[in-house]
mmCIF file of C-alpha atoms and ligand atoms in Angstrom:
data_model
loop_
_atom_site.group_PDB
_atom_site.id
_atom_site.type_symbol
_atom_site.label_atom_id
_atom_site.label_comp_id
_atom_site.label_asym_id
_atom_site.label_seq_id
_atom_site.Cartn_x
_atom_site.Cartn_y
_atom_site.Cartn_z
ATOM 1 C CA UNK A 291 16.437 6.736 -14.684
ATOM 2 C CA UNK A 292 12.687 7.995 -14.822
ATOM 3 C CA UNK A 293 14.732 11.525 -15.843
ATOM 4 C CA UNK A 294 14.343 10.609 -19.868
ATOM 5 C CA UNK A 295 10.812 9.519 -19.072
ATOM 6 C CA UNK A 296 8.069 12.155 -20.258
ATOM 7 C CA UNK A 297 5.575 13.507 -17.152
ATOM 8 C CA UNK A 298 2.303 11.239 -19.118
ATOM 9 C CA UNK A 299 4.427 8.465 -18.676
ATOM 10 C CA UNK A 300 5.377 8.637 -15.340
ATOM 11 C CA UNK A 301 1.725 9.199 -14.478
ATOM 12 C CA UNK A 302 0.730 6.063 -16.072
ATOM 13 C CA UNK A 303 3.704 4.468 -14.908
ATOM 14 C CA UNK A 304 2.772 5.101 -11.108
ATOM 15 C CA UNK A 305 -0.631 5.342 -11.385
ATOM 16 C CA UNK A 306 -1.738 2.731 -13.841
ATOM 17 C CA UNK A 307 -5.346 2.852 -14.892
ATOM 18 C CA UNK A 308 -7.648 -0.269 -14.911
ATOM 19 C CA UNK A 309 -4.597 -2.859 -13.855
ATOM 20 C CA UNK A 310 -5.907 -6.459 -13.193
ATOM 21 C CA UNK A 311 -7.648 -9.649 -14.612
ATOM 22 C CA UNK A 312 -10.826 -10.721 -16.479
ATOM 23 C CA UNK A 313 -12.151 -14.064 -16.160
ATOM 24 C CA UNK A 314 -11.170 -15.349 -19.642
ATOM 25 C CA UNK A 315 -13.344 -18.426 -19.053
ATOM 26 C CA UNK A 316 -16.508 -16.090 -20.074
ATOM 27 C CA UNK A 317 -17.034 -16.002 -23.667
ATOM 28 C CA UNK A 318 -17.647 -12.509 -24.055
ATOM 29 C CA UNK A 319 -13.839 -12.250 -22.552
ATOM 30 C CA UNK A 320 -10.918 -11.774 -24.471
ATOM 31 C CA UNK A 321 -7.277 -11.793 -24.016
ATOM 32 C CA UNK A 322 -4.126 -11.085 -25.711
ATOM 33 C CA UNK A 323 -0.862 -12.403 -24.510
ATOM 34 C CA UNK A 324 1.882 -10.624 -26.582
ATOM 35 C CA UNK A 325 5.756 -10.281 -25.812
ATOM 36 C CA UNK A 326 8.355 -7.858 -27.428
ATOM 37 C CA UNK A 327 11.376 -10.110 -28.664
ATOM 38 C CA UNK A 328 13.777 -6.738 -28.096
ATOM 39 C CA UNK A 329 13.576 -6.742 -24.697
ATOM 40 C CA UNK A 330 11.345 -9.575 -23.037
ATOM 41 C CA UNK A 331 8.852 -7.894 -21.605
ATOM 42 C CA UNK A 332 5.364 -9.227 -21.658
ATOM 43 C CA UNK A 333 2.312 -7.618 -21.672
ATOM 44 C CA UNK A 334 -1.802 -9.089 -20.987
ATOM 45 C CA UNK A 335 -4.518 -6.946 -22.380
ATOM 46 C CA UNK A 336 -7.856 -8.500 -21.824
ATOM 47 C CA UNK A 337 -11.262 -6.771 -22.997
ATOM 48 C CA UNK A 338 -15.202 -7.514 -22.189
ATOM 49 C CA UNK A 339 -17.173 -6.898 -25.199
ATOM 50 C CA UNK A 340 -20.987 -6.306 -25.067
ATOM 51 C CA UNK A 341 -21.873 -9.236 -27.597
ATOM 52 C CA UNK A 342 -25.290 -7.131 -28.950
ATOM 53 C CA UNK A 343 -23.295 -3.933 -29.881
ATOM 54 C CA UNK A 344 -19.551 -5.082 -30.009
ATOM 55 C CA UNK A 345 -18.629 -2.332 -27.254
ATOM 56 C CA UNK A 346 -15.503 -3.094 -25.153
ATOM 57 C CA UNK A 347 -17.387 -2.724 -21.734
ATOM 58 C CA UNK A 348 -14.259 -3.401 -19.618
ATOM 59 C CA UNK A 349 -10.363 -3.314 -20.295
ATOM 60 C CA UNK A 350 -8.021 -4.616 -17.803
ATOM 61 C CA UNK A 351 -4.220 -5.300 -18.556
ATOM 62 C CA UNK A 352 -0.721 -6.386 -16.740
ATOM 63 C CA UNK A 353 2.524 -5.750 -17.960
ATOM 64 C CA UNK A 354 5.812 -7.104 -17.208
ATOM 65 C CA UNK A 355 8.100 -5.098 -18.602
ATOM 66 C CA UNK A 356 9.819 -1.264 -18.771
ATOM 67 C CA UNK A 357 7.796 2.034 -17.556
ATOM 68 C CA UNK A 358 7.202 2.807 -21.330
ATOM 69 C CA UNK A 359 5.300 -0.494 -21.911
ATOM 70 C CA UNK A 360 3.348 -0.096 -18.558
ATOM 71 C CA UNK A 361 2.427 3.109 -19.414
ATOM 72 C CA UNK A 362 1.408 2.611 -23.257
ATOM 73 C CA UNK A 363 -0.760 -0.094 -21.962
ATOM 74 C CA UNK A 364 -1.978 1.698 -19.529
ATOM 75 C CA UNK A 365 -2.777 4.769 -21.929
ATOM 76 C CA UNK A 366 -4.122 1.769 -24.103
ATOM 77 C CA UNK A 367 -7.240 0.762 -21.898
ATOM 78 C CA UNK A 368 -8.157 4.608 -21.262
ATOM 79 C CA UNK A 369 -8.606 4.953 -24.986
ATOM 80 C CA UNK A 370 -10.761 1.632 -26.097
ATOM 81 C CA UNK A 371 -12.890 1.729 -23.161
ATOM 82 C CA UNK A 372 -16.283 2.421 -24.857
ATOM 83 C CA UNK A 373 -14.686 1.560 -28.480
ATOM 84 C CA UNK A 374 -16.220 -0.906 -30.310
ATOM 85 C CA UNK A 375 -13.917 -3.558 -31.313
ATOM 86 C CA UNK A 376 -13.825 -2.959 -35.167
ATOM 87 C CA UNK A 377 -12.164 0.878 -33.715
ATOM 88 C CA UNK A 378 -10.342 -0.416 -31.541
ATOM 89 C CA UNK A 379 -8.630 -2.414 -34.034
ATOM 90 C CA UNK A 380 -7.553 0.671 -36.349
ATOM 91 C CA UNK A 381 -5.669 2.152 -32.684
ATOM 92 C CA UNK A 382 -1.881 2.911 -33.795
ATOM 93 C CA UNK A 383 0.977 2.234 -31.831
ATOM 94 C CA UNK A 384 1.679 5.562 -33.151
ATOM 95 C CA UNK A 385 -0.606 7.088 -31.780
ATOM 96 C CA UNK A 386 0.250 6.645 -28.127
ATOM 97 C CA UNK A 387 3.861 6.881 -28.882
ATOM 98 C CA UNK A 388 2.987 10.846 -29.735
ATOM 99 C CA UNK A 389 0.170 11.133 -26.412
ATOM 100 C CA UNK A 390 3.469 9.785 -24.550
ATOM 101 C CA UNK A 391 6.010 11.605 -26.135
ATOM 102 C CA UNK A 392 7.896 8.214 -26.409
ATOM 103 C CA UNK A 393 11.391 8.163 -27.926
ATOM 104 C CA UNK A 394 12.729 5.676 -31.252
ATOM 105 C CA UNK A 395 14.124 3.831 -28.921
ATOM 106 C CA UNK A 396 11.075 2.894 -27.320
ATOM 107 C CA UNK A 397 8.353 2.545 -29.982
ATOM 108 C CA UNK A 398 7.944 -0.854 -29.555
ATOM 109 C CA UNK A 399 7.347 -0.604 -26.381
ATOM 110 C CA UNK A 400 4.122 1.212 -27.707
ATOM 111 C CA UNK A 401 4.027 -1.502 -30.095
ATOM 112 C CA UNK A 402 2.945 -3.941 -27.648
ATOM 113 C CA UNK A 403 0.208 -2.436 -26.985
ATOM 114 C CA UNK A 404 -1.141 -2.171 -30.325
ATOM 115 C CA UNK A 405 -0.247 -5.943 -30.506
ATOM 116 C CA UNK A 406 -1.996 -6.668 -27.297
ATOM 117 C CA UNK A 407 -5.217 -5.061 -28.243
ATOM 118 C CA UNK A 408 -5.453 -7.061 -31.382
ATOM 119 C CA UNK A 409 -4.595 -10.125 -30.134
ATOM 120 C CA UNK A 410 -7.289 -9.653 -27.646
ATOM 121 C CA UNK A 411 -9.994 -8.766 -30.164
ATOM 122 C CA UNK A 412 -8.751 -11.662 -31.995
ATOM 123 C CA UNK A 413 -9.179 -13.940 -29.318
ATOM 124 C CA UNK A 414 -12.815 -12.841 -28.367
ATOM 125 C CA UNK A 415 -13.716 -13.166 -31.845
ATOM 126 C CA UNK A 416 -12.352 -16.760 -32.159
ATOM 127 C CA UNK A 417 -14.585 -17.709 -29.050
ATOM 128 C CA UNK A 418 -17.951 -15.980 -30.993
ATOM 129 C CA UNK A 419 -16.973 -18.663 -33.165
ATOM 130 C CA UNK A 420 -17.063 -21.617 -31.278
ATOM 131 C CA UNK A 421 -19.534 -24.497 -30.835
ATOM 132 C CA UNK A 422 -20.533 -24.018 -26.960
ATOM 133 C CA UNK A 423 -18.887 -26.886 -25.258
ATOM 134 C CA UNK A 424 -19.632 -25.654 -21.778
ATOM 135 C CA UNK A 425 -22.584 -28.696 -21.224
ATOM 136 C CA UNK A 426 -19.494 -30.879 -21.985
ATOM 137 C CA UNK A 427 -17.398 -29.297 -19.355
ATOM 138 C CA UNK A 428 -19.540 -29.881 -16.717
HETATM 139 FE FE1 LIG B 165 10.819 -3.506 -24.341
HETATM 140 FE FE2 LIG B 165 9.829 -1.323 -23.285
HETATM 141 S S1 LIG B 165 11.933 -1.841 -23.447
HETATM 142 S S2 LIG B 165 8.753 -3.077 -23.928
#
């Protein structure tokens, strides 16, 4: 019923910006893996961060779930492409609720994406931290 949708998210809904996959075995890669216990849906959010200035170089996500969520995470990676991480950190869920014009009803989906981003940061900055075992890998 893409009726009660808003036009921005129908535009992100069928043309999703920067959908797809990092390699998350790089260490400058990171990825957050979040789900919404409401509904299900799931949503990846991966950024590459320069590791000299802390830029997010390259954003690339996939969500399973409802045209809100595919759009807020689609809205998401337009808007910390170029961020470093520490700002892309302080991004509200609130904030792309109101770009979207996103309902009560869906707010989390909006939510995941805030989730996602921060779980992704997190996740890059837990690999800065660890002892390089790549000689042992190979
Ligand atoms: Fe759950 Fe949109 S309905 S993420």
């Amino acid at each position: 019923l893409t009726r009660s949708y808003h036009p921005k998210v129908i535009d992100h809904y069928t043309h999703p910006r920067n959908v797809g996959t990092l390699d998350k075995t790089q260490s400058n890669v990171g990825t957050g893996l979040v789900g919404a216990p409401a509904c299900g849906d799931v949503m990846r959010l991966q950024i590459r961060v320069n590791d000299a200035t802390g830029v997010i170089e390259d954003v690339k996500f996939k969500t399973f779930g409802c045209g809100s969520a595919i759009a807020s995470s689609s809205y998401m990676t337009e808007l910390v492409q170029g961020m470093t991480i520490q700002d892309a950190a302080k991004v509200k869920n609130t904030e792309i609720a109101r770009e979207l014009s996103l309902p009560p009803v869906k707010l989390h989906c909006s939510m995941l994406a805030e989730d996602a981003i921060k779980a992704a940061i997190k996740d890059y900055k837990s690999k800065q931290n660890r002892p390089d075992t790549s000689a042992l890998l190979k």
